[in-house]
Amino acid sequence: MKKVAIGVDIGGTNTAIGVVDAEGHVMVKDNISTPSHGDIDQYISDLAAAIKELIKSVKLLNENLEVVGIGIGAPNGNYYSGTIEYAPNLSFKGVVRLVELLRAHFPEMEALALTNDANAAAIGEMIYGGAKDMKNFVMFTLGTGVGSGIVVNGDLVYGHDGFAGECGHTTLIPGGRLCGCTALGHLEAYCSAPGMKRTAFEIMVQKNATDSLLADKSFNELDSKMIYDAAEKGDKVALEVFEKTGEWLGQGLADTVHHLSPEAVFLFGGPTAAGDYIFKPTKKHMEKHLLPIFKEKIKILPSQLKPGDAAIVGASALAWKELEK
């Protein structure tokens, strides 16, 4: 009997669903709209139907399948309570008892658990990726925001209320840029993909860099891939964006290392596709800020999760982790 798990990634616009085997391969996948109407009962009904349809389709390929559980990654997902709480980019307001509502459709499911998306990525790295043999590491996800998942002694750190691991909201520059959470100067405001865009525009204004390959791009149009492409062509603004981002991220990672002494820090997300442009300055500036006892001991590594399927795979890993208990 081949065992598989369901991974569900709830995003602001779409919800991705996949059936994942024990090696981390996505056998089948689908997505449904994450509604803007805020009707949680209708959404749960649609989600349950989509999951059941995927299970049905994969069993047509191999009837000797056992679905061991469902893992869900979502913004502001609380592992302890199984709730999504005050997620700013979802239409569901207040506290949503997601696990309880979904379990009503899958009473026989052995494992059904929820956590936030960055924690799901960390568990995915531990179960399927580059952290398989590690007991202490941190995963940073760089995208619209900066998320993180912390693993200590082989277990994800949730804290007393389920919300531990918000390293992206470390204060980097007091009184600095406005963060998406409305506070000032957080790491996320500088090292997220929107943060990199803001850095590019600040540099172009400061240096009147009208000859930059990025100068004709609007803020909404510009993305981290364009900055990378410009850096590849030697654009000075783009190269400085990566240097500055690495400087800020390295400083933030040094704080994390001082708190946790991890074996490695994994970086995941769109900006990390730039490779050495982001990894080299990040490593350099992290080492600059580290205490001597930590220098040259902490690895900074790219995630080994497949970008297109990482959210689904990471969420499914939560189900496997539940079965270990």
PDB file of C-alpha atoms in Angstrom:
ATOM      1  CA  MET A   1       0.000   0.000   0.000  1.00  0.00           C
ATOM      2  CA  LYS A   2       1.517   3.300  -1.126  1.00  0.00           C
ATOM      3  CA  LYS A   3       1.009   6.134   1.362  1.00  0.00           C
ATOM      4  CA  VAL A   4       0.384   9.720   0.251  1.00  0.00           C
ATOM      5  CA  ALA A   5      -0.509  13.011   1.909  1.00  0.00           C
ATOM      6  CA  ILE A   6      -2.577  15.978   0.777  1.00  0.00           C
ATOM      7  CA  GLY A   7      -0.937  19.407   0.748  1.00  0.00           C
ATOM      8  CA  VAL A   8      -3.083  22.549   0.730  1.00  0.00           C
ATOM      9  CA  ASP A   9      -1.641  26.046   0.331  1.00  0.00           C
ATOM     10  CA  ILE A  10      -4.141  28.840   0.966  1.00  0.00           C
ATOM     11  CA  GLY A  11      -3.164  32.088  -0.733  1.00  0.00           C
ATOM     12  CA  GLY A  12      -4.937  35.380  -1.049  1.00  0.00           C
ATOM     13  CA  THR A  13      -6.129  34.662  -4.593  1.00  0.00           C
ATOM     14  CA  ASN A  14      -5.842  30.903  -5.118  1.00  0.00           C
ATOM     15  CA  THR A  15      -5.710  27.749  -3.032  1.00  0.00           C
ATOM     16  CA  ALA A  16      -3.346  25.081  -4.392  1.00  0.00           C
ATOM     17  CA  ILE A  17      -3.981  21.420  -3.608  1.00  0.00           C
ATOM     18  CA  GLY A  18      -1.832  18.378  -4.361  1.00  0.00           C
ATOM     19  CA  VAL A  19      -1.350  14.702  -3.597  1.00  0.00           C
ATOM     20  CA  VAL A  20       2.249  14.117  -2.505  1.00  0.00           C
ATOM     21  CA  ASP A  21       4.034  10.814  -1.975  1.00  0.00           C
ATOM     22  CA  ALA A  22       6.569  10.034   0.755  1.00  0.00           C
ATOM     23  CA  GLU A  23       9.465  11.150  -1.472  1.00  0.00           C
ATOM     24  CA  GLY A  24       7.970  14.587  -2.026  1.00  0.00           C
ATOM     25  CA  HIS A  25       6.728  14.013  -5.582  1.00  0.00           C
ATOM     26  CA  VAL A  26       3.472  15.742  -6.483  1.00  0.00           C
ATOM     27  CA  MET A  27       1.360  13.087  -8.169  1.00  0.00           C
ATOM     28  CA  VAL A  28      -1.620  15.284  -9.101  1.00  0.00           C
ATOM     29  CA  LYS A  29      -2.547  18.866  -8.275  1.00  0.00           C
ATOM     30  CA  ASP A  30      -5.291  21.401  -8.755  1.00  0.00           C
ATOM     31  CA  ASN A  31      -6.332  24.817  -7.491  1.00  0.00           C
ATOM     32  CA  ILE A  32      -9.499  26.635  -6.581  1.00  0.00           C
ATOM     33  CA  SER A  33     -10.147  30.317  -6.022  1.00  0.00           C
ATOM     34  CA  THR A  34      -9.729  31.652  -2.520  1.00  0.00           C
ATOM     35  CA  PRO A  35     -12.950  33.642  -2.401  1.00  0.00           C
ATOM     36  CA  SER A  36     -13.263  37.358  -1.885  1.00  0.00           C
ATOM     37  CA  HIS A  37     -16.788  36.988  -0.472  1.00  0.00           C
ATOM     38  CA  GLY A  38     -15.670  35.710   2.941  1.00  0.00           C
ATOM     39  CA  ASP A  39     -18.200  32.847   3.066  1.00  0.00           C
ATOM     40  CA  ILE A  40     -16.089  30.309   4.957  1.00  0.00           C
ATOM     41  CA  ASP A  41     -18.709  27.531   4.878  1.00  0.00           C
ATOM     42  CA  GLN A  42     -18.959  27.666   1.086  1.00  0.00           C
ATOM     43  CA  TYR A  43     -15.161  27.774   0.794  1.00  0.00           C
ATOM     44  CA  ILE A  44     -14.721  24.728   3.046  1.00  0.00           C
ATOM     45  CA  SER A  45     -17.323  22.857   1.016  1.00  0.00           C
ATOM     46  CA  ASP A  46     -15.526  23.732  -2.226  1.00  0.00           C
ATOM     47  CA  LEU A  47     -12.127  22.825  -0.751  1.00  0.00           C
ATOM     48  CA  ALA A  48     -13.359  19.459   0.550  1.00  0.00           C
ATOM     49  CA  ALA A  49     -14.913  18.649  -2.825  1.00  0.00           C
ATOM     50  CA  ALA A  50     -11.677  19.512  -4.637  1.00  0.00           C
ATOM     51  CA  ILE A  51      -9.614  17.350  -2.251  1.00  0.00           C
ATOM     52  CA  LYS A  52     -11.975  14.395  -2.685  1.00  0.00           C
ATOM     53  CA  GLU A  53     -11.851  14.776  -6.460  1.00  0.00           C
ATOM     54  CA  LEU A  54      -8.029  14.721  -6.405  1.00  0.00           C
ATOM     55  CA  ILE A  55      -8.022  11.629  -4.195  1.00  0.00           C
ATOM     56  CA  LYS A  56     -10.439   9.963  -6.595  1.00  0.00           C
ATOM     57  CA  SER A  57      -8.299  10.842  -9.622  1.00  0.00           C
ATOM     58  CA  VAL A  58      -5.064   9.597  -8.098  1.00  0.00           C
ATOM     59  CA  LYS A  59      -6.688   6.321  -7.029  1.00  0.00           C
ATOM     60  CA  LEU A  60      -7.617   5.733 -10.658  1.00  0.00           C
ATOM     61  CA  LEU A  61      -3.870   5.726 -11.321  1.00  0.00           C
ATOM     62  CA  ASN A  62      -3.115   3.440  -8.383  1.00  0.00           C
ATOM     63  CA  GLU A  63      -5.922   1.947  -6.331  1.00  0.00           C
ATOM     64  CA  ASN A  64      -3.475   0.728  -3.688  1.00  0.00           C
ATOM     65  CA  LEU A  65      -3.125   4.185  -2.148  1.00  0.00           C
ATOM     66  CA  GLU A  66      -3.666   5.241   1.425  1.00  0.00           C
ATOM     67  CA  VAL A  67      -4.153   8.943   2.181  1.00  0.00           C
ATOM     68  CA  VAL A  68      -2.556   9.416   5.597  1.00  0.00           C
ATOM     69  CA  GLY A  69      -3.461  13.032   6.219  1.00  0.00           C
ATOM     70  CA  ILE A  70      -3.973  16.611   5.123  1.00  0.00           C
ATOM     71  CA  GLY A  71      -1.482  19.401   5.831  1.00  0.00           C
ATOM     72  CA  ILE A  72      -2.473  23.016   5.305  1.00  0.00           C
ATOM     73  CA  GLY A  73      -0.320  26.121   5.010  1.00  0.00           C
ATOM     74  CA  ALA A  74      -2.037  29.489   5.380  1.00  0.00           C
ATOM     75  CA  PRO A  75      -1.298  33.070   6.391  1.00  0.00           C
ATOM     76  CA  ASN A  76      -1.610  33.459  10.167  1.00  0.00           C
ATOM     77  CA  GLY A  77      -2.277  29.737  10.517  1.00  0.00           C
ATOM     78  CA  ASN A  78      -2.096  28.602  14.156  1.00  0.00           C
ATOM     79  CA  TYR A  79      -0.919  25.001  14.578  1.00  0.00           C
ATOM     80  CA  TYR A  80      -2.108  24.705  18.175  1.00  0.00           C
ATOM     81  CA  SER A  81      -5.697  25.776  17.626  1.00  0.00           C
ATOM     82  CA  GLY A  82      -6.133  24.860  13.952  1.00  0.00           C
ATOM     83  CA  THR A  83      -7.311  28.384  13.268  1.00  0.00           C
ATOM     84  CA  ILE A  84      -6.516  31.161  10.795  1.00  0.00           C
ATOM     85  CA  GLU A  85      -6.446  34.356  12.817  1.00  0.00           C
ATOM     86  CA  TYR A  86      -6.903  37.859  11.408  1.00  0.00           C
ATOM     87  CA  ALA A  87      -5.113  37.144   8.113  1.00  0.00           C
ATOM     88  CA  PRO A  88      -4.855  40.530   6.363  1.00  0.00           C
ATOM     89  CA  ASN A  89      -4.835  39.181   2.797  1.00  0.00           C
ATOM     90  CA  LEU A  90      -7.769  36.761   3.176  1.00  0.00           C
ATOM     91  CA  SER A  91     -11.444  37.669   3.038  1.00  0.00           C
ATOM     92  CA  PHE A  92     -12.220  35.516   6.095  1.00  0.00           C
ATOM     93  CA  LYS A  93     -12.360  37.929   9.007  1.00  0.00           C
ATOM     94  CA  GLY A  94     -11.441  37.303  12.630  1.00  0.00           C
ATOM     95  CA  VAL A  95     -10.697  33.764  13.835  1.00  0.00           C
ATOM     96  CA  VAL A  96     -11.600  30.918  11.450  1.00  0.00           C
ATOM     97  CA  ARG A  97     -11.692  27.377  12.885  1.00  0.00           C
ATOM     98  CA  LEU A  98     -10.387  25.866   9.672  1.00  0.00           C
ATOM     99  CA  VAL A  99      -9.274  22.423  10.896  1.00  0.00           C
ATOM    100  CA  GLU A 100     -12.510  21.838  12.783  1.00  0.00           C
ATOM    101  CA  LEU A 101     -14.598  22.798   9.748  1.00  0.00           C
ATOM    102  CA  LEU A 102     -12.580  20.682   7.315  1.00  0.00           C
ATOM    103  CA  ARG A 103     -12.467  17.661   9.635  1.00  0.00           C
ATOM    104  CA  ALA A 104     -16.244  17.465   9.432  1.00  0.00           C
ATOM    105  CA  HIS A 105     -15.741  16.451   5.780  1.00  0.00           C
ATOM    106  CA  PHE A 106     -12.885  14.004   6.558  1.00  0.00           C
ATOM    107  CA  PRO A 107     -13.719  12.379   9.936  1.00  0.00           C
ATOM    108  CA  GLU A 108     -11.640   9.299   9.090  1.00  0.00           C
ATOM    109  CA  MET A 109      -8.426  11.267   8.341  1.00  0.00           C
ATOM    110  CA  GLU A 110      -5.670  10.275  10.755  1.00  0.00           C
ATOM    111  CA  ALA A 111      -3.729  13.538  10.510  1.00  0.00           C
ATOM    112  CA  LEU A 112      -5.189  16.948   9.726  1.00  0.00           C
ATOM    113  CA  ALA A 113      -3.143  19.991  10.706  1.00  0.00           C
ATOM    114  CA  LEU A 114      -2.585  23.642   9.867  1.00  0.00           C
ATOM    115  CA  THR A 115       0.353  26.008  10.207  1.00  0.00           C
ATOM    116  CA  ASN A 116       1.526  29.205   8.559  1.00  0.00           C
ATOM    117  CA  ASP A 117       3.112  29.053   5.119  1.00  0.00           C
ATOM    118  CA  ALA A 118       6.697  29.736   6.241  1.00  0.00           C
ATOM    119  CA  ASN A 119       6.500  26.991   8.883  1.00  0.00           C
ATOM    120  CA  ALA A 120       5.165  24.636   6.218  1.00  0.00           C
ATOM    121  CA  ALA A 121       8.183  25.453   4.041  1.00  0.00           C
ATOM    122  CA  ALA A 122      10.528  24.670   6.939  1.00  0.00           C
ATOM    123  CA  ILE A 123       8.861  21.318   7.562  1.00  0.00           C
ATOM    124  CA  GLY A 124       9.021  20.597   3.848  1.00  0.00           C
ATOM    125  CA  GLU A 125      12.764  21.311   3.861  1.00  0.00           C
ATOM    126  CA  MET A 126      13.178  18.966   6.824  1.00  0.00           C
ATOM    127  CA  ILE A 127      11.120  16.105   5.371  1.00  0.00           C
ATOM    128  CA  TYR A 128      11.978  16.359   1.667  1.00  0.00           C
ATOM    129  CA  GLY A 129      14.760  18.912   1.157  1.00  0.00           C
ATOM    130  CA  GLY A 130      18.239  19.957   2.197  1.00  0.00           C
ATOM    131  CA  ALA A 131      17.588  19.793   5.947  1.00  0.00           C
ATOM    132  CA  LYS A 132      16.847  16.045   6.088  1.00  0.00           C
ATOM    133  CA  ASP A 133      19.772  15.352   8.397  1.00  0.00           C
ATOM    134  CA  MET A 134      19.579  18.596  10.389  1.00  0.00           C
ATOM    135  CA  LYS A 135      18.072  19.093  13.838  1.00  0.00           C
ATOM    136  CA  ASN A 136      18.634  22.869  14.064  1.00  0.00           C
ATOM    137  CA  PHE A 137      18.013  25.217  11.154  1.00  0.00           C
ATOM    138  CA  VAL A 138      15.984  28.239  10.100  1.00  0.00           C
ATOM    139  CA  MET A 139      14.068  28.759   6.861  1.00  0.00           C
ATOM    140  CA  PHE A 140      13.578  32.280   5.524  1.00  0.00           C
ATOM    141  CA  THR A 141      11.004  32.769   2.761  1.00  0.00           C
ATOM    142  CA  LEU A 142      11.524  35.890   0.664  1.00  0.00           C
ATOM    143  CA  GLY A 143       8.513  36.964  -1.346  1.00  0.00           C
ATOM    144  CA  THR A 144       5.726  39.473  -0.837  1.00  0.00           C
ATOM    145  CA  GLY A 145       6.878  39.441   2.785  1.00  0.00           C
ATOM    146  CA  VAL A 146       9.685  37.802   4.739  1.00  0.00           C
ATOM    147  CA  GLY A 147       8.548  34.716   6.616  1.00  0.00           C
ATOM    148  CA  SER A 148      10.518  32.249   8.682  1.00  0.00           C
ATOM    149  CA  GLY A 149      10.246  28.825  10.237  1.00  0.00           C
ATOM    150  CA  ILE A 150      12.509  27.765  13.110  1.00  0.00           C
ATOM    151  CA  VAL A 151      13.484  24.155  13.823  1.00  0.00           C
ATOM    152  CA  VAL A 152      15.195  23.348  17.129  1.00  0.00           C
ATOM    153  CA  ASN A 153      16.172  19.813  18.140  1.00  0.00           C
ATOM    154  CA  GLY A 154      14.164  18.451  15.206  1.00  0.00           C
ATOM    155  CA  ASP A 155      10.909  20.204  16.106  1.00  0.00           C
ATOM    156  CA  LEU A 156       9.306  23.298  14.693  1.00  0.00           C
ATOM    157  CA  VAL A 157       9.158  26.125  17.228  1.00  0.00           C
ATOM    158  CA  TYR A 158       5.597  27.410  17.687  1.00  0.00           C
ATOM    159  CA  GLY A 159       5.966  29.275  20.975  1.00  0.00           C
ATOM    160  CA  HIS A 160       3.290  29.358  23.657  1.00  0.00           C
ATOM    161  CA  ASP A 161       0.530  30.656  21.355  1.00  0.00           C
ATOM    162  CA  GLY A 162       1.403  29.108  17.988  1.00  0.00           C
ATOM    163  CA  PHE A 163       2.853  32.223  16.351  1.00  0.00           C
ATOM    164  CA  ALA A 164       6.603  31.983  17.030  1.00  0.00           C
ATOM    165  CA  GLY A 165       9.063  32.574  14.213  1.00  0.00           C
ATOM    166  CA  GLU A 166       8.275  36.051  12.905  1.00  0.00           C
ATOM    167  CA  CYS A 167      11.922  36.885  12.181  1.00  0.00           C
ATOM    168  CA  GLY A 168      10.861  39.063   9.250  1.00  0.00           C
ATOM    169  CA  HIS A 169       9.478  41.535  11.771  1.00  0.00           C
ATOM    170  CA  THR A 170      12.770  42.071  13.521  1.00  0.00           C
ATOM    171  CA  THR A 171      13.428  45.818  13.692  1.00  0.00           C
ATOM    172  CA  LEU A 172      16.320  46.419  11.334  1.00  0.00           C
ATOM    173  CA  ILE A 173      16.306  50.223  11.137  1.00  0.00           C
ATOM    174  CA  PRO A 174      14.393  52.042  13.923  1.00  0.00           C
ATOM    175  CA  GLY A 175      11.970  54.512  12.395  1.00  0.00           C
ATOM    176  CA  GLY A 176      12.723  53.180   8.910  1.00  0.00           C
ATOM    177  CA  ARG A 177      10.475  52.100   6.074  1.00  0.00           C
ATOM    178  CA  LEU A 178       6.822  51.329   6.665  1.00  0.00           C
ATOM    179  CA  CYS A 179       6.310  47.561   6.882  1.00  0.00           C
ATOM    180  CA  GLY A 180       3.176  45.794   5.666  1.00  0.00           C
ATOM    181  CA  CYS A 181       2.276  45.197   9.323  1.00  0.00           C
ATOM    182  CA  THR A 182       2.241  49.046   9.775  1.00  0.00           C
ATOM    183  CA  ALA A 183       5.336  49.109  12.025  1.00  0.00           C
ATOM    184  CA  LEU A 184       8.512  50.902  10.932  1.00  0.00           C
ATOM    185  CA  GLY A 185      11.897  49.553   9.911  1.00  0.00           C
ATOM    186  CA  HIS A 186      11.249  45.802   9.909  1.00  0.00           C
ATOM    187  CA  LEU A 187      13.466  43.403   7.957  1.00  0.00           C
ATOM    188  CA  GLU A 188      10.509  42.605   5.703  1.00  0.00           C
ATOM    189  CA  ALA A 189      10.335  46.211   4.499  1.00  0.00           C
ATOM    190  CA  TYR A 190      13.871  45.890   3.094  1.00  0.00           C
ATOM    191  CA  CYS A 191      14.408  42.252   2.057  1.00  0.00           C
ATOM    192  CA  SER A 192      11.056  41.234   0.577  1.00  0.00           C
ATOM    193  CA  ALA A 193      10.479  41.489  -3.180  1.00  0.00           C
ATOM    194  CA  PRO A 194       8.599  44.804  -2.724  1.00  0.00           C
ATOM    195  CA  GLY A 195      11.437  45.958  -0.467  1.00  0.00           C
ATOM    196  CA  MET A 196      13.948  45.303  -3.236  1.00  0.00           C
ATOM    197  CA  LYS A 197      11.821  47.361  -5.620  1.00  0.00           C
ATOM    198  CA  ARG A 198      11.776  50.240  -3.166  1.00  0.00           C
ATOM    199  CA  THR A 199      15.549  50.009  -2.853  1.00  0.00           C
ATOM    200  CA  ALA A 200      15.910  50.184  -6.644  1.00  0.00           C
ATOM    201  CA  PHE A 201      13.804  53.342  -6.874  1.00  0.00           C
ATOM    202  CA  GLU A 202      15.596  54.965  -3.929  1.00  0.00           C
ATOM    203  CA  ILE A 203      18.979  54.349  -5.577  1.00  0.00           C
ATOM    204  CA  MET A 204      17.794  55.673  -8.935  1.00  0.00           C
ATOM    205  CA  VAL A 205      16.489  58.856  -7.321  1.00  0.00           C
ATOM    206  CA  GLN A 206      19.599  59.358  -5.177  1.00  0.00           C
ATOM    207  CA  LYS A 207      21.966  58.892  -8.111  1.00  0.00           C
ATOM    208  CA  ASN A 208      19.739  60.294 -10.846  1.00  0.00           C
ATOM    209  CA  ALA A 209      20.380  57.024 -12.660  1.00  0.00           C
ATOM    210  CA  THR A 210      18.324  57.734 -15.763  1.00  0.00           C
ATOM    211  CA  ASP A 211      20.575  55.427 -17.779  1.00  0.00           C
ATOM    212  CA  SER A 212      19.742  52.382 -15.668  1.00  0.00           C
ATOM    213  CA  LEU A 213      17.991  49.486 -17.395  1.00  0.00           C
ATOM    214  CA  LEU A 214      15.373  49.782 -14.644  1.00  0.00           C
ATOM    215  CA  ALA A 215      14.710  53.510 -15.085  1.00  0.00           C
ATOM    216  CA  ASP A 216      11.771  53.110 -17.471  1.00  0.00           C
ATOM    217  CA  LYS A 217       9.916  50.613 -15.240  1.00  0.00           C
ATOM    218  CA  SER A 218       6.965  51.611 -13.069  1.00  0.00           C
ATOM    219  CA  PHE A 219       6.860  50.424  -9.466  1.00  0.00           C
ATOM    220  CA  ASN A 220       4.043  47.978 -10.218  1.00  0.00           C
ATOM    221  CA  GLU A 221       5.837  46.658 -13.285  1.00  0.00           C
ATOM    222  CA  LEU A 222       9.242  46.081 -11.709  1.00  0.00           C
ATOM    223  CA  ASP A 223       9.991  42.704 -10.086  1.00  0.00           C
ATOM    224  CA  SER A 224      13.017  40.889  -8.677  1.00  0.00           C
ATOM    225  CA  LYS A 225      13.501  38.936 -11.930  1.00  0.00           C
ATOM    226  CA  MET A 226      13.933  42.217 -13.835  1.00  0.00           C
ATOM    227  CA  ILE A 227      16.463  43.373 -11.255  1.00  0.00           C
ATOM    228  CA  TYR A 228      18.361  40.096 -11.696  1.00  0.00           C
ATOM    229  CA  ASP A 229      18.300  40.375 -15.491  1.00  0.00           C
ATOM    230  CA  ALA A 230      19.659  43.921 -15.251  1.00  0.00           C
ATOM    231  CA  ALA A 231      22.397  42.798 -12.845  1.00  0.00           C
ATOM    232  CA  GLU A 232      23.429  40.112 -15.333  1.00  0.00           C
ATOM    233  CA  LYS A 233      23.982  42.903 -17.854  1.00  0.00           C
ATOM    234  CA  GLY A 234      26.133  44.856 -15.415  1.00  0.00           C
ATOM    235  CA  ASP A 235      23.541  47.477 -14.466  1.00  0.00           C
ATOM    236  CA  LYS A 236      24.987  49.410 -11.515  1.00  0.00           C
ATOM    237  CA  VAL A 237      21.621  50.104  -9.872  1.00  0.00           C
ATOM    238  CA  ALA A 238      20.623  46.426  -9.987  1.00  0.00           C
ATOM    239  CA  LEU A 239      23.995  45.318  -8.613  1.00  0.00           C
ATOM    240  CA  GLU A 240      23.673  47.814  -5.762  1.00  0.00           C
ATOM    241  CA  VAL A 241      20.148  46.571  -4.998  1.00  0.00           C
ATOM    242  CA  PHE A 242      21.493  43.066  -4.409  1.00  0.00           C
ATOM    243  CA  GLU A 243      24.429  44.370  -2.379  1.00  0.00           C
ATOM    244  CA  LYS A 244      22.162  46.471  -0.134  1.00  0.00           C
ATOM    245  CA  THR A 245      19.588  43.691   0.215  1.00  0.00           C
ATOM    246  CA  GLY A 246      22.345  41.252   1.157  1.00  0.00           C
ATOM    247  CA  GLU A 247      23.710  43.728   3.683  1.00  0.00           C
ATOM    248  CA  TRP A 248      20.333  44.066   5.408  1.00  0.00           C
ATOM    249  CA  LEU A 249      19.492  40.383   5.198  1.00  0.00           C
ATOM    250  CA  GLY A 250      22.920  39.397   6.503  1.00  0.00           C
ATOM    251  CA  GLN A 251      22.451  41.663   9.513  1.00  0.00           C
ATOM    252  CA  GLY A 252      19.040  40.101  10.187  1.00  0.00           C
ATOM    253  CA  LEU A 253      20.391  36.569   9.844  1.00  0.00           C
ATOM    254  CA  ALA A 254      23.198  37.371  12.295  1.00  0.00           C
ATOM    255  CA  ASP A 255      20.572  38.280  14.898  1.00  0.00           C
ATOM    256  CA  THR A 256      18.813  34.974  14.250  1.00  0.00           C
ATOM    257  CA  VAL A 257      22.087  33.058  14.571  1.00  0.00           C
ATOM    258  CA  HIS A 258      22.848  34.744  17.889  1.00  0.00           C
ATOM    259  CA  HIS A 259      19.427  33.696  19.195  1.00  0.00           C
ATOM    260  CA  LEU A 260      19.385  30.111  17.929  1.00  0.00           C
ATOM    261  CA  SER A 261      22.839  28.899  16.807  1.00  0.00           C
ATOM    262  CA  PRO A 262      21.435  26.940  13.846  1.00  0.00           C
ATOM    263  CA  GLU A 263      23.476  24.629  11.669  1.00  0.00           C
ATOM    264  CA  ALA A 264      22.175  26.373   8.565  1.00  0.00           C
ATOM    265  CA  VAL A 265      19.861  29.053   7.271  1.00  0.00           C
ATOM    266  CA  PHE A 266      17.867  28.146   4.156  1.00  0.00           C
ATOM    267  CA  LEU A 267      16.613  30.847   1.817  1.00  0.00           C
ATOM    268  CA  PHE A 268      13.561  30.311  -0.351  1.00  0.00           C
ATOM    269  CA  GLY A 269      11.529  32.508  -2.686  1.00  0.00           C
ATOM    270  CA  GLY A 270      11.724  34.467  -5.934  1.00  0.00           C
ATOM    271  CA  PRO A 271      14.699  36.715  -5.067  1.00  0.00           C
ATOM    272  CA  THR A 272      16.870  33.680  -4.221  1.00  0.00           C
ATOM    273  CA  ALA A 273      16.806  32.648  -7.891  1.00  0.00           C
ATOM    274  CA  ALA A 274      19.455  35.363  -8.357  1.00  0.00           C
ATOM    275  CA  GLY A 275      22.012  32.978  -6.828  1.00  0.00           C
ATOM    276  CA  ASP A 276      25.354  34.542  -5.907  1.00  0.00           C
ATOM    277  CA  TYR A 277      24.007  38.050  -6.440  1.00  0.00           C
ATOM    278  CA  ILE A 278      22.017  37.652  -3.223  1.00  0.00           C
ATOM    279  CA  PHE A 279      23.829  34.817  -1.428  1.00  0.00           C
ATOM    280  CA  LYS A 280      27.354  36.294  -1.530  1.00  0.00           C
ATOM    281  CA  PRO A 281      26.573  39.703   0.031  1.00  0.00           C
ATOM    282  CA  THR A 282      24.227  38.070   2.542  1.00  0.00           C
ATOM    283  CA  LYS A 283      26.950  35.677   3.698  1.00  0.00           C
ATOM    284  CA  LYS A 284      29.555  38.455   3.779  1.00  0.00           C
ATOM    285  CA  HIS A 285      27.445  40.777   5.911  1.00  0.00           C
ATOM    286  CA  MET A 286      26.177  38.021   8.185  1.00  0.00           C
ATOM    287  CA  GLU A 287      29.771  37.097   9.005  1.00  0.00           C
ATOM    288  CA  LYS A 288      30.557  40.778   9.614  1.00  0.00           C
ATOM    289  CA  HIS A 289      27.881  40.993  12.322  1.00  0.00           C
ATOM    290  CA  LEU A 290      28.473  37.617  13.998  1.00  0.00           C
ATOM    291  CA  LEU A 291      30.182  37.092  17.326  1.00  0.00           C
ATOM    292  CA  PRO A 292      33.550  35.337  16.947  1.00  0.00           C
ATOM    293  CA  ILE A 293      32.138  32.095  18.379  1.00  0.00           C
ATOM    294  CA  PHE A 294      29.763  31.817  15.391  1.00  0.00           C
ATOM    295  CA  LYS A 295      31.979  32.975  12.536  1.00  0.00           C
ATOM    296  CA  GLU A 296      32.409  30.606   9.562  1.00  0.00           C
ATOM    297  CA  LYS A 297      30.198  27.978  11.212  1.00  0.00           C
ATOM    298  CA  ILE A 298      26.748  28.773   9.816  1.00  0.00           C
ATOM    299  CA  LYS A 299      25.814  27.748   6.280  1.00  0.00           C
ATOM    300  CA  ILE A 300      23.484  29.832   4.116  1.00  0.00           C
ATOM    301  CA  LEU A 301      21.867  27.463   1.624  1.00  0.00           C
ATOM    302  CA  PRO A 302      19.238  27.639  -1.114  1.00  0.00           C
ATOM    303  CA  SER A 303      16.104  25.625  -0.503  1.00  0.00           C
ATOM    304  CA  GLN A 304      15.990  22.303  -2.319  1.00  0.00           C
ATOM    305  CA  LEU A 305      12.207  22.371  -2.647  1.00  0.00           C
ATOM    306  CA  LYS A 306      10.981  22.654  -6.237  1.00  0.00           C
ATOM    307  CA  PRO A 307       9.728  26.257  -6.582  1.00  0.00           C
ATOM    308  CA  GLY A 308       6.511  25.490  -8.440  1.00  0.00           C
ATOM    309  CA  ASP A 309       5.389  22.803  -6.013  1.00  0.00           C
ATOM    310  CA  ALA A 310       7.083  23.989  -2.821  1.00  0.00           C
ATOM    311  CA  ALA A 311       3.967  25.341  -1.115  1.00  0.00           C
ATOM    312  CA  ILE A 312       1.993  22.139  -1.698  1.00  0.00           C
ATOM    313  CA  VAL A 313       4.924  19.900  -0.775  1.00  0.00           C
ATOM    314  CA  GLY A 314       5.672  21.915   2.362  1.00  0.00           C
ATOM    315  CA  ALA A 315       2.069  21.741   3.512  1.00  0.00           C
ATOM    316  CA  SER A 316       1.887  17.993   2.877  1.00  0.00           C
ATOM    317  CA  ALA A 317       5.000  17.507   5.013  1.00  0.00           C
ATOM    318  CA  LEU A 318       2.983  18.706   7.995  1.00  0.00           C
ATOM    319  CA  ALA A 319       0.806  15.594   7.685  1.00  0.00           C
ATOM    320  CA  TRP A 320       3.853  13.298   7.707  1.00  0.00           C
ATOM    321  CA  LYS A 321       5.221  15.163  10.727  1.00  0.00           C
ATOM    322  CA  GLU A 322       1.921  14.629  12.563  1.00  0.00           C
ATOM    323  CA  LEU A 323       2.171  10.879  12.028  1.00  0.00           C
ATOM    324  CA  GLU A 324       5.528  10.781  13.826  1.00  0.00           C
ATOM    325  CA  LYS A 325       3.853  11.782  17.085  1.00  0.00           C
TER     326      LYS A 325
END
